[in-house]
Amino acid sequence: MSAICGIYHLDGQPAARETIAAMSAALAHRGPDREGLWSRGELALGHRLLITTPESAAEAQPLVRSQPDLALVADARIDNRDDLLSVLRVQGGRGATDSDIILAAYERWGQRCVDHLVGDFAFVLWDARAGSLFCARDPMGVKPLYYFRNDRLFAFASEPKSLFTLSPVTPAVDPDEVALFMGWRHEGRTRTLYRDVMRLPAAHTMVVSRDRALVHRYWDPESAPGVHYRTDDDYADAFRDIFGKAVEARSRSALPVGATLSGGLDSSSVVCMARRLRKPLHTFSVIFPNLDDRELRLIDERSFVDAVVRGGGVRPHLVRGDEITPLRDVRKIVWHLDEPYFAPNLYLHWAMYGAARNAGVRVLLDGFDGDSAVSHGFGRLTGLARAKRWDTLEAELLAFGAHHRGKASALALQHYVLPHLDELVRRGHLLSWLNAARNVGRRFGLSRSGLALTRGIRPLLPFSLGRSAAADRDEVEATLQPSLAASLRRRVRALQRTGGRPALPTEREAHVEGLSQPLYQLTLETADKAAAAFGIEPRYPFFDRRLIELCVGLPDDQKFGGGWPRLLLRRALDGILPPEIQWRSTKSSLAPNFHRQFRIADVMLYDTVDETALAPYLRIDRLRALRGRLASDESSAKDLTLFRSIALATWLKQLEERSHRACSEAGALSTEAA
């Protein structure tokens, strides 16, 4: 992790060195090891270095070449170094820095260089020949890049706080984005909660010249080709090979490496693969020994963590999650994020980042959301129903029910098979509906008359019938000021219209949709800035572009088979994962600790918030009523609404303080000038 920033005066005015120095100073926490500044004419670039990889110790940015006339700043880690070094002429040879490789790739392929880069990156490159800046961000959005643009100035930075050192950039609030934040909706692609600050979306490039800025999407998981091997073992070998490369590349470090370890399938897969590649590996696990037995059963994964640790090759560190509260460090967190945060469990990662720093770790592997990268594969059930493969569908659901306790198979039937009947009715395929209903009813013990009502008549009713009243009663919407509630409804409808989601997606469509959701980009940006507070670089092996393309291209039966979701991952890591994790069918919930700790301690923070700052956006009477009802109301939505309102109030207070400081500094400058 490093920091980049820059200014480009579109009107040709010279870029002052003290201006880029101030932008860089605001990012000092991201790069404590070295600072680099460069300016020429209307352009200035800044870089702050955090040494993580062996090659980064020799990093000297901005990286400038006179022939051709190029200048680069990058927050980047390139994972296919060997492949690129074999085809590019790179200064430094095998010891070349990752920024050297990016520059050489641009010299070879121009703006198409991003098609050849595997890794996490945000970089901006000045090409004097073209008279433009070329900006790029990695496919999943691990590395952030924010920018400001008007008729006279283009500026960019790793964090918004750097942009706010520039007088044209104001931290003015966008009320519509506040409504989306409180409404748990996240467009997250380009807009921020500031009117003046935008983000370059993941998997996009932008070319900025004096008269225009062109944004282009260069990668989409939907474009992944189909993957076909002869045998199941061939698929497993391919997955294990690519996953191993993803973990190995992200373990490249000049300092000790750590990994989060919850005991779930994702984090355990990363740790078990990583320890085969390097020793020692620090692991960081959150435990909750003080919870009561009922809550502990829902959240405790200690036995699975211990199963991994017993395999050796790790130095375990335990973090007491039951001794910290979700908003304990809310002021520090909001300062680092530059926005209020939506993630109720961020406090647990915040604690692990602190533990990693104390252990001397700078690189932290994270199995975050490997289930979406690999896919559970439930869409296969829909595909079997569409293909009228009723015997196979029945066998898969029975096997799934045997592996998972409770109502798992009934829920899978409800979510992935029965909607196929709705689909047939809406298309007018009545004979096909009758055949499907007969098979579903006979095989799964459902009455055909009941199916005729719920899956024959009801799907033909207007979608909105009976739903508007429920929407009006929505707790969050009722908390917003009326104008913002109306804005939220409009934005949500617009997002639904443009979402393009099929009524019943295929497995591949659902897989791509899951990977493309804007929430990922926002979550990764949040984690990046939170980790930067501790000098930690989080890395995500499951978000390796090569691995995602493999998994999206898999046949459905490699994702779900024998009643097992995520089948290929389980099979590929046979002998690597402990069996009790490899074939684990349960998943813990962190919600009990959040709600317990929030209600015990953090809800009291509401008594200290500035209601005057919240009043333009939220109805204070509603918030007070929520606060008063918590003791007698178990609704988790109320906890989350109050949680977000406190984070929002903290952010608004910091904006007010920043504005006061700016006014004071401007006044002091005016006095000096006089």
PDB file of N, CA, C and O in Angstrom, residues 362-429:
ATOM      1  N   ARG A 362       3.069  -6.346   7.865  1.00  0.00           N
ATOM      2  CA  ARG A 362       2.610  -5.285   6.968  1.00  0.00           C
ATOM      3  C   ARG A 362       1.680  -5.790   5.880  1.00  0.00           C
ATOM      4  O   ARG A 362       0.933  -5.018   5.296  1.00  0.00           O
ATOM      5  N   VAL A 363       1.720  -7.077   5.588  1.00  0.00           N
ATOM      6  CA  VAL A 363       0.867  -7.684   4.561  1.00  0.00           C
ATOM      7  C   VAL A 363      -0.091  -8.642   5.247  1.00  0.00           C
ATOM      8  O   VAL A 363       0.333  -9.535   5.988  1.00  0.00           O
ATOM      9  N   LEU A 364      -1.390  -8.454   4.996  1.00  0.00           N
ATOM     10  CA  LEU A 364      -2.398  -9.286   5.647  1.00  0.00           C
ATOM     11  C   LEU A 364      -3.282  -9.922   4.582  1.00  0.00           C
ATOM     12  O   LEU A 364      -4.049  -9.238   3.898  1.00  0.00           O
ATOM     13  N   LEU A 365      -3.151 -11.242   4.430  1.00  0.00           N
ATOM     14  CA  LEU A 365      -4.010 -11.977   3.501  1.00  0.00           C
ATOM     15  C   LEU A 365      -5.408 -12.091   4.090  1.00  0.00           C
ATOM     16  O   LEU A 365      -5.574 -12.260   5.297  1.00  0.00           O
ATOM     17  N   ASP A 366      -6.400 -12.013   3.225  1.00  0.00           N
ATOM     18  CA  ASP A 366      -7.789 -12.017   3.691  1.00  0.00           C
ATOM     19  C   ASP A 366      -8.626 -12.831   2.718  1.00  0.00           C
ATOM     20  O   ASP A 366      -8.556 -12.623   1.507  1.00  0.00           O
ATOM     21  N   GLY A 367      -9.418 -13.747   3.245  1.00  0.00           N
ATOM     22  CA  GLY A 367     -10.282 -14.583   2.401  1.00  0.00           C
ATOM     23  C   GLY A 367     -11.623 -13.960   2.115  1.00  0.00           C
ATOM     24  O   GLY A 367     -12.562 -14.680   1.745  1.00  0.00           O
ATOM     25  N   PHE A 368     -11.706 -12.635   2.242  1.00  0.00           N
ATOM     26  CA  PHE A 368     -12.970 -11.919   2.109  1.00  0.00           C
ATOM     27  C   PHE A 368     -13.775 -12.376   0.893  1.00  0.00           C
ATOM     28  O   PHE A 368     -13.312 -12.344  -0.239  1.00  0.00           O
ATOM     29  N   ASP A 369     -14.975 -12.838   1.164  1.00  0.00           N
ATOM     30  CA  ASP A 369     -16.004 -13.189   0.195  1.00  0.00           C
ATOM     31  C   ASP A 369     -15.540 -14.113  -0.922  1.00  0.00           C
ATOM     32  O   ASP A 369     -15.894 -13.943  -2.091  1.00  0.00           O
ATOM     33  N   GLY A 370     -14.784 -15.124  -0.518  1.00  0.00           N
ATOM     34  CA  GLY A 370     -14.431 -16.145  -1.490  1.00  0.00           C
ATOM     35  C   GLY A 370     -15.642 -16.883  -2.028  1.00  0.00           C
ATOM     36  O   GLY A 370     -15.609 -17.426  -3.140  1.00  0.00           O
ATOM     37  N   ASP A 371     -16.743 -16.900  -1.241  1.00  0.00           N
ATOM     38  CA  ASP A 371     -17.920 -17.620  -1.728  1.00  0.00           C
ATOM     39  C   ASP A 371     -18.525 -16.961  -2.961  1.00  0.00           C
ATOM     40  O   ASP A 371     -19.066 -17.642  -3.832  1.00  0.00           O
ATOM     41  N   SER A 372     -18.409 -15.633  -3.079  1.00  0.00           N
ATOM     42  CA  SER A 372     -18.907 -14.984  -4.296  1.00  0.00           C
ATOM     43  C   SER A 372     -17.939 -15.165  -5.458  1.00  0.00           C
ATOM     44  O   SER A 372     -18.358 -15.285  -6.609  1.00  0.00           O
ATOM     45  N   ALA A 373     -16.635 -15.161  -5.163  1.00  0.00           N
ATOM     46  CA  ALA A 373     -15.650 -15.354  -6.225  1.00  0.00           C
ATOM     47  C   ALA A 373     -15.761 -16.754  -6.819  1.00  0.00           C
ATOM     48  O   ALA A 373     -15.711 -16.941  -8.038  1.00  0.00           O
ATOM     49  N   VAL A 374     -15.929 -17.748  -5.949  1.00  0.00           N
ATOM     50  CA  VAL A 374     -16.015 -19.139  -6.406  1.00  0.00           C
ATOM     51  C   VAL A 374     -17.449 -19.487  -6.807  1.00  0.00           C
ATOM     52  O   VAL A 374     -17.668 -20.256  -7.743  1.00  0.00           O
ATOM     53  N   SER A 375     -18.418 -18.937  -6.095  1.00  0.00           N
ATOM     54  CA  SER A 375     -19.862 -19.154  -6.253  1.00  0.00           C
ATOM     55  C   SER A 375     -20.305 -20.422  -5.531  1.00  0.00           C
ATOM     56  O   SER A 375     -19.679 -21.481  -5.629  1.00  0.00           O
ATOM     57  N   HIS A 376     -21.409 -20.271  -4.804  1.00  0.00           N
ATOM     58  CA  HIS A 376     -22.007 -21.446  -4.172  1.00  0.00           C
ATOM     59  C   HIS A 376     -22.559 -22.410  -5.217  1.00  0.00           C
ATOM     60  O   HIS A 376     -22.654 -23.611  -4.961  1.00  0.00           O
ATOM     61  N   GLY A 377     -22.977 -21.866  -6.345  1.00  0.00           N
ATOM     62  CA  GLY A 377     -23.451 -22.725  -7.421  1.00  0.00           C
ATOM     63  C   GLY A 377     -24.919 -23.087  -7.368  1.00  0.00           C
ATOM     64  O   GLY A 377     -25.370 -23.978  -8.095  1.00  0.00           O
ATOM     65  N   PHE A 378     -25.711 -22.405  -6.521  1.00  0.00           N
ATOM     66  CA  PHE A 378     -27.120 -22.771  -6.388  1.00  0.00           C
ATOM     67  C   PHE A 378     -27.906 -22.591  -7.688  1.00  0.00           C
ATOM     68  O   PHE A 378     -28.950 -23.211  -7.874  1.00  0.00           O
ATOM     69  N   GLY A 379     -27.416 -21.731  -8.565  1.00  0.00           N
ATOM     70  CA  GLY A 379     -28.104 -21.560  -9.840  1.00  0.00           C
ATOM     71  C   GLY A 379     -28.190 -22.843 -10.644  1.00  0.00           C
ATOM     72  O   GLY A 379     -29.012 -22.944 -11.573  1.00  0.00           O
ATOM     73  N   ARG A 380     -27.357 -23.825 -10.298  1.00  0.00           N
ATOM     74  CA  ARG A 380     -27.461 -25.111 -11.004  1.00  0.00           C
ATOM     75  C   ARG A 380     -28.835 -25.731 -10.786  1.00  0.00           C
ATOM     76  O   ARG A 380     -29.371 -26.402 -11.688  1.00  0.00           O
ATOM     77  N   LEU A 381     -29.423 -25.538  -9.611  1.00  0.00           N
ATOM     78  CA  LEU A 381     -30.743 -26.098  -9.321  1.00  0.00           C
ATOM     79  C   LEU A 381     -31.780 -25.512 -10.273  1.00  0.00           C
ATOM     80  O   LEU A 381     -32.654 -26.226 -10.776  1.00  0.00           O
ATOM     81  N   THR A 382     -31.689 -24.215 -10.512  1.00  0.00           N
ATOM     82  CA  THR A 382     -32.585 -23.578 -11.479  1.00  0.00           C
ATOM     83  C   THR A 382     -32.381 -24.179 -12.869  1.00  0.00           C
ATOM     84  O   THR A 382     -33.346 -24.462 -13.595  1.00  0.00           O
ATOM     85  N   GLY A 383     -31.115 -24.358 -13.243  1.00  0.00           N
ATOM     86  CA  GLY A 383     -30.814 -24.930 -14.557  1.00  0.00           C
ATOM     87  C   GLY A 383     -31.357 -26.332 -14.721  1.00  0.00           C
ATOM     88  O   GLY A 383     -31.852 -26.702 -15.805  1.00  0.00           O
ATOM     89  N   LEU A 384     -31.303 -27.130 -13.650  1.00  0.00           N
ATOM     90  CA  LEU A 384     -31.841 -28.488 -13.726  1.00  0.00           C
ATOM     91  C   LEU A 384     -33.352 -28.468 -13.920  1.00  0.00           C
ATOM     92  O   LEU A 384     -33.907 -29.284 -14.672  1.00  0.00           O
ATOM     93  N   ALA A 385     -34.036 -27.532 -13.238  1.00  0.00           N
ATOM     94  CA  ALA A 385     -35.489 -27.422 -13.410  1.00  0.00           C
ATOM     95  C   ALA A 385     -35.829 -26.994 -14.832  1.00  0.00           C
ATOM     96  O   ALA A 385     -36.750 -27.546 -15.457  1.00  0.00           O
ATOM     97  N   ARG A 386     -35.093 -26.025 -15.358  1.00  0.00           N
ATOM     98  CA  ARG A 386     -35.354 -25.569 -16.724  1.00  0.00           C
ATOM     99  C   ARG A 386     -35.127 -26.685 -17.741  1.00  0.00           C
ATOM    100  O   ARG A 386     -35.825 -26.782 -18.742  1.00  0.00           O
ATOM    101  N   ALA A 387     -34.135 -27.528 -17.470  1.00  0.00           N
ATOM    102  CA  ALA A 387     -33.806 -28.612 -18.400  1.00  0.00           C
ATOM    103  C   ALA A 387     -34.671 -29.852 -18.181  1.00  0.00           C
ATOM    104  O   ALA A 387     -34.464 -30.866 -18.857  1.00  0.00           O
ATOM    105  N   LYS A 388     -35.600 -29.771 -17.217  1.00  0.00           N
ATOM    106  CA  LYS A 388     -36.502 -30.887 -16.892  1.00  0.00           C
ATOM    107  C   LYS A 388     -35.734 -32.127 -16.431  1.00  0.00           C
ATOM    108  O   LYS A 388     -36.185 -33.268 -16.623  1.00  0.00           O
ATOM    109  N   ARG A 389     -34.598 -31.891 -15.800  1.00  0.00           N
ATOM    110  CA  ARG A 389     -33.808 -33.011 -15.266  1.00  0.00           C
ATOM    111  C   ARG A 389     -34.252 -33.251 -13.827  1.00  0.00           C
ATOM    112  O   ARG A 389     -33.537 -33.007 -12.851  1.00  0.00           O
ATOM    113  N   TRP A 390     -35.480 -33.763 -13.683  1.00  0.00           N
ATOM    114  CA  TRP A 390     -36.104 -33.851 -12.370  1.00  0.00           C
ATOM    115  C   TRP A 390     -35.432 -34.877 -11.472  1.00  0.00           C
ATOM    116  O   TRP A 390     -35.331 -34.661 -10.249  1.00  0.00           O
ATOM    117  N   ASP A 391     -34.977 -35.985 -12.009  1.00  0.00           N
ATOM    118  CA  ASP A 391     -34.311 -36.992 -11.166  1.00  0.00           C
ATOM    119  C   ASP A 391     -33.038 -36.415 -10.557  1.00  0.00           C
ATOM    120  O   ASP A 391     -32.767 -36.598  -9.358  1.00  0.00           O
ATOM    121  N   THR A 392     -32.245 -35.724 -11.379  1.00  0.00           N
ATOM    122  CA  THR A 392     -31.000 -35.139 -10.871  1.00  0.00           C
ATOM    123  C   THR A 392     -31.299 -34.049  -9.861  1.00  0.00           C
ATOM    124  O   THR A 392     -30.634 -33.944  -8.819  1.00  0.00           O
ATOM    125  N   LEU A 393     -32.293 -33.212 -10.153  1.00  0.00           N
ATOM    126  CA  LEU A 393     -32.660 -32.149  -9.218  1.00  0.00           C
ATOM    127  C   LEU A 393     -33.087 -32.720  -7.876  1.00  0.00           C
ATOM    128  O   LEU A 393     -32.666 -32.239  -6.811  1.00  0.00           O
ATOM    129  N   GLU A 394     -33.921 -33.754  -7.915  1.00  0.00           N
ATOM    130  CA  GLU A 394     -34.368 -34.375  -6.664  1.00  0.00           C
ATOM    131  C   GLU A 394     -33.187 -34.930  -5.876  1.00  0.00           C
ATOM    132  O   GLU A 394     -33.087 -34.745  -4.654  1.00  0.00           O
ATOM    133  N   ALA A 395     -32.276 -35.603  -6.556  1.00  0.00           N
ATOM    134  CA  ALA A 395     -31.112 -36.180  -5.869  1.00  0.00           C
ATOM    135  C   ALA A 395     -30.239 -35.092  -5.247  1.00  0.00           C
ATOM    136  O   ALA A 395     -29.745 -35.242  -4.120  1.00  0.00           O
ATOM    137  N   GLU A 396     -30.053 -33.991  -5.976  1.00  0.00           N
ATOM    138  CA  GLU A 396     -29.221 -32.913  -5.453  1.00  0.00           C
ATOM    139  C   GLU A 396     -29.850 -32.259  -4.217  1.00  0.00           C
ATOM    140  O   GLU A 396     -29.164 -31.968  -3.233  1.00  0.00           O
ATOM    141  N   LEU A 397     -31.155 -32.031  -4.256  1.00  0.00           N
ATOM    142  CA  LEU A 397     -31.809 -31.406  -3.108  1.00  0.00           C
ATOM    143  C   LEU A 397     -31.832 -32.340  -1.896  1.00  0.00           C
ATOM    144  O   LEU A 397     -31.660 -31.897  -0.753  1.00  0.00           O
ATOM    145  N   LEU A 398     -32.033 -33.622  -2.137  1.00  0.00           N
ATOM    146  CA  LEU A 398     -31.994 -34.572  -1.023  1.00  0.00           C
ATOM    147  C   LEU A 398     -30.601 -34.626  -0.400  1.00  0.00           C
ATOM    148  O   LEU A 398     -30.454 -34.651   0.825  1.00  0.00           O
ATOM    149  N   ALA A 399     -29.575 -34.636  -1.254  1.00  0.00           N
ATOM    150  CA  ALA A 399     -28.201 -34.653  -0.743  1.00  0.00           C
ATOM    151  C   ALA A 399     -27.879 -33.359   0.003  1.00  0.00           C
ATOM    152  O   ALA A 399     -27.232 -33.379   1.057  1.00  0.00           O
ATOM    153  N   PHE A 400     -28.334 -32.235  -0.539  1.00  0.00           N
ATOM    154  CA  PHE A 400     -28.109 -30.951   0.128  1.00  0.00           C
ATOM    155  C   PHE A 400     -28.763 -30.941   1.507  1.00  0.00           C
ATOM    156  O   PHE A 400     -28.173 -30.483   2.494  1.00  0.00           O
ATOM    157  N   GLY A 401     -29.985 -31.465   1.590  1.00  0.00           N
ATOM    158  CA  GLY A 401     -30.657 -31.537   2.879  1.00  0.00           C
ATOM    159  C   GLY A 401     -29.934 -32.436   3.860  1.00  0.00           C
ATOM    160  O   GLY A 401     -29.916 -32.173   5.068  1.00  0.00           O
ATOM    161  N   ALA A 402     -29.332 -33.507   3.359  1.00  0.00           N
ATOM    162  CA  ALA A 402     -28.593 -34.414   4.247  1.00  0.00           C
ATOM    163  C   ALA A 402     -27.331 -33.763   4.797  1.00  0.00           C
ATOM    164  O   ALA A 402     -26.919 -34.037   5.927  1.00  0.00           O
ATOM    165  N   HIS A 403     -26.688 -32.897   4.004  1.00  0.00           N
ATOM    166  CA  HIS A 403     -25.461 -32.231   4.450  1.00  0.00           C
ATOM    167  C   HIS A 403     -25.739 -31.058   5.385  1.00  0.00           C
ATOM    168  O   HIS A 403     -24.868 -30.678   6.175  1.00  0.00           O
ATOM    169  N   HIS A 404     -26.923 -30.467   5.269  1.00  0.00           N
ATOM    170  CA  HIS A 404     -27.235 -29.249   6.012  1.00  0.00           C
ATOM    171  C   HIS A 404     -28.462 -29.488   6.890  1.00  0.00           C
ATOM    172  O   HIS A 404     -29.489 -29.977   6.422  1.00  0.00           O
ATOM    173  N   ARG A 405     -28.355 -29.084   8.129  1.00  0.00           N
ATOM    174  CA  ARG A 405     -29.450 -29.297   9.062  1.00  0.00           C
ATOM    175  C   ARG A 405     -30.608 -28.337   8.795  1.00  0.00           C
ATOM    176  O   ARG A 405     -30.464 -27.339   8.107  1.00  0.00           O
ATOM    177  N   GLY A 406     -31.747 -28.647   9.404  1.00  0.00           N
ATOM    178  CA  GLY A 406     -32.882 -27.732   9.384  1.00  0.00           C
ATOM    179  C   GLY A 406     -33.601 -27.716   8.050  1.00  0.00           C
ATOM    180  O   GLY A 406     -33.780 -28.740   7.387  1.00  0.00           O
ATOM    181  N   LYS A 407     -34.001 -26.504   7.636  1.00  0.00           N
ATOM    182  CA  LYS A 407     -34.845 -26.333   6.459  1.00  0.00           C
ATOM    183  C   LYS A 407     -34.043 -25.962   5.219  1.00  0.00           C
ATOM    184  O   LYS A 407     -34.567 -25.313   4.304  1.00  0.00           O
ATOM    185  N   ALA A 408     -32.788 -26.373   5.166  1.00  0.00           N
ATOM    186  CA  ALA A 408     -31.917 -25.935   4.077  1.00  0.00           C
ATOM    187  C   ALA A 408     -32.459 -26.336   2.712  1.00  0.00           C
ATOM    188  O   ALA A 408     -32.516 -25.520   1.779  1.00  0.00           O
ATOM    189  N   SER A 409     -32.866 -27.585   2.567  1.00  0.00           N
ATOM    190  CA  SER A 409     -33.333 -28.025   1.244  1.00  0.00           C
ATOM    191  C   SER A 409     -34.646 -27.342   0.872  1.00  0.00           C
ATOM    192  O   SER A 409     -34.868 -27.020  -0.306  1.00  0.00           O
ATOM    193  N   ALA A 410     -35.519 -27.102   1.871  1.00  0.00           N
ATOM    194  CA  ALA A 410     -36.769 -26.404   1.586  1.00  0.00           C
ATOM    195  C   ALA A 410     -36.504 -24.971   1.138  1.00  0.00           C
ATOM    196  O   ALA A 410     -37.164 -24.458   0.226  1.00  0.00           O
ATOM    197  N   LEU A 411     -35.532 -24.315   1.756  1.00  0.00           N
ATOM    198  CA  LEU A 411     -35.186 -22.954   1.354  1.00  0.00           C
ATOM    199  C   LEU A 411     -34.586 -22.936  -0.052  1.00  0.00           C
ATOM    200  O   LEU A 411     -34.874 -22.042  -0.857  1.00  0.00           O
ATOM    201  N   ALA A 412     -33.724 -23.915  -0.350  1.00  0.00           N
ATOM    202  CA  ALA A 412     -33.142 -23.992  -1.691  1.00  0.00           C
ATOM    203  C   ALA A 412     -34.234 -24.215  -2.732  1.00  0.00           C
ATOM    204  O   ALA A 412     -34.215 -23.616  -3.816  1.00  0.00           O
ATOM    205  N   LEU A 413     -35.199 -25.064  -2.411  1.00  0.00           N
ATOM    206  CA  LEU A 413     -36.325 -25.299  -3.315  1.00  0.00           C
ATOM    207  C   LEU A 413     -37.101 -24.007  -3.544  1.00  0.00           C
ATOM    208  O   LEU A 413     -37.452 -23.662  -4.674  1.00  0.00           O
ATOM    209  N   GLN A 414     -37.352 -23.277  -2.459  1.00  0.00           N
ATOM    210  CA  GLN A 414     -38.142 -22.051  -2.543  1.00  0.00           C
ATOM    211  C   GLN A 414     -37.449 -20.971  -3.365  1.00  0.00           C
ATOM    212  O   GLN A 414     -38.089 -20.256  -4.138  1.00  0.00           O
ATOM    213  N   HIS A 415     -36.131 -20.852  -3.218  1.00  0.00           N
ATOM    214  CA  HIS A 415     -35.411 -19.743  -3.847  1.00  0.00           C
ATOM    215  C   HIS A 415     -34.928 -20.051  -5.264  1.00  0.00           C
ATOM    216  O   HIS A 415     -34.774 -19.128  -6.076  1.00  0.00           O
ATOM    217  N   TYR A 416     -34.674 -21.315  -5.570  1.00  0.00           N
ATOM    218  CA  TYR A 416     -34.020 -21.622  -6.843  1.00  0.00           C
ATOM    219  C   TYR A 416     -34.825 -22.523  -7.782  1.00  0.00           C
ATOM    220  O   TYR A 416     -34.480 -22.633  -8.956  1.00  0.00           O
ATOM    221  N   VAL A 417     -35.889 -23.163  -7.276  1.00  0.00           N
ATOM    222  CA  VAL A 417     -36.675 -24.061  -8.124  1.00  0.00           C
ATOM    223  C   VAL A 417     -38.085 -23.518  -8.350  1.00  0.00           C
ATOM    224  O   VAL A 417     -38.528 -23.383  -9.496  1.00  0.00           O
ATOM    225  N   LEU A 418     -38.776 -23.173  -7.273  1.00  0.00           N
ATOM    226  CA  LEU A 418     -40.151 -22.704  -7.414  1.00  0.00           C
ATOM    227  C   LEU A 418     -40.272 -21.435  -8.256  1.00  0.00           C
ATOM    228  O   LEU A 418     -41.269 -21.287  -8.986  1.00  0.00           O
ATOM    229  N   PRO A 419     -39.314 -20.504  -8.207  1.00  0.00           N
ATOM    230  CA  PRO A 419     -39.437 -19.340  -9.104  1.00  0.00           C
ATOM    231  C   PRO A 419     -39.474 -19.716 -10.584  1.00  0.00           C
ATOM    232  O   PRO A 419     -39.935 -18.918 -11.402  1.00  0.00           O
ATOM    233  N   HIS A 420     -38.988 -20.927 -10.917  1.00  0.00           N
ATOM    234  CA  HIS A 420     -39.081 -21.377 -12.316  1.00  0.00           C
ATOM    235  C   HIS A 420     -40.544 -21.512 -12.728  1.00  0.00           C
ATOM    236  O   HIS A 420     -40.895 -21.254 -13.891  1.00  0.00           O
ATOM    237  N   LEU A 421     -41.417 -21.895 -11.790  1.00  0.00           N
ATOM    238  CA  LEU A 421     -42.843 -21.975 -12.104  1.00  0.00           C
ATOM    239  C   LEU A 421     -43.402 -20.588 -12.402  1.00  0.00           C
ATOM    240  O   LEU A 421     -44.211 -20.418 -13.323  1.00  0.00           O
ATOM    241  N   ASP A 422     -42.973 -19.595 -11.607  1.00  0.00           N
ATOM    242  CA  ASP A 422     -43.400 -18.213 -11.882  1.00  0.00           C
ATOM    243  C   ASP A 422     -42.986 -17.807 -13.298  1.00  0.00           C
ATOM    244  O   ASP A 422     -43.753 -17.173 -14.040  1.00  0.00           O
ATOM    245  N   GLU A 423     -41.775 -18.171 -13.643  1.00  0.00           N
ATOM    246  CA  GLU A 423     -41.222 -17.814 -14.947  1.00  0.00           C
ATOM    247  C   GLU A 423     -42.072 -18.401 -16.071  1.00  0.00           C
ATOM    248  O   GLU A 423     -42.383 -17.716 -17.057  1.00  0.00           O
ATOM    249  N   LEU A 424     -42.468 -19.658 -15.924  1.00  0.00           N
ATOM    250  CA  LEU A 424     -43.270 -20.314 -16.959  1.00  0.00           C
ATOM    251  C   LEU A 424     -44.636 -19.652 -17.108  1.00  0.00           C
ATOM    252  O   LEU A 424     -45.144 -19.473 -18.225  1.00  0.00           O
ATOM    253  N   VAL A 425     -45.251 -19.270 -15.966  1.00  0.00           N
ATOM    254  CA  VAL A 425     -46.567 -18.623 -16.024  1.00  0.00           C
ATOM    255  C   VAL A 425     -46.473 -17.286 -16.742  1.00  0.00           C
ATOM    256  O   VAL A 425     -47.297 -16.965 -17.611  1.00  0.00           O
ATOM    257  N   ARG A 426     -45.468 -16.482 -16.367  1.00  0.00           N
ATOM    258  CA  ARG A 426     -45.344 -15.150 -16.967  1.00  0.00           C
ATOM    259  C   ARG A 426     -45.106 -15.238 -18.476  1.00  0.00           C
ATOM    260  O   ARG A 426     -45.456 -14.320 -19.218  1.00  0.00           O
ATOM    261  N   ARG A 427     -44.496 -16.318 -18.913  1.00  0.00           N
ATOM    262  CA  ARG A 427     -44.243 -16.481 -20.342  1.00  0.00           C
ATOM    263  C   ARG A 427     -45.404 -17.158 -21.065  1.00  0.00           C
ATOM    264  O   ARG A 427     -45.346 -17.351 -22.284  1.00  0.00           O
ATOM    265  N   GLY A 428     -46.426 -17.550 -20.308  1.00  0.00           N
ATOM    266  CA  GLY A 428     -47.583 -18.185 -20.920  1.00  0.00           C
ATOM    267  C   GLY A 428     -47.376 -19.629 -21.302  1.00  0.00           C
ATOM    268  O   GLY A 428     -48.159 -20.186 -22.093  1.00  0.00           O
ATOM    269  N   HIS A 429     -46.369 -20.294 -20.750  1.00  0.00           N
ATOM    270  CA  HIS A 429     -46.078 -21.695 -21.080  1.00  0.00           C
ATOM    271  C   HIS A 429     -46.855 -22.600 -20.116  1.00  0.00           C
ATOM    272  O   HIS A 429     -46.287 -23.211 -19.206  1.00  0.00           O
TER     273      HIS A 429
END
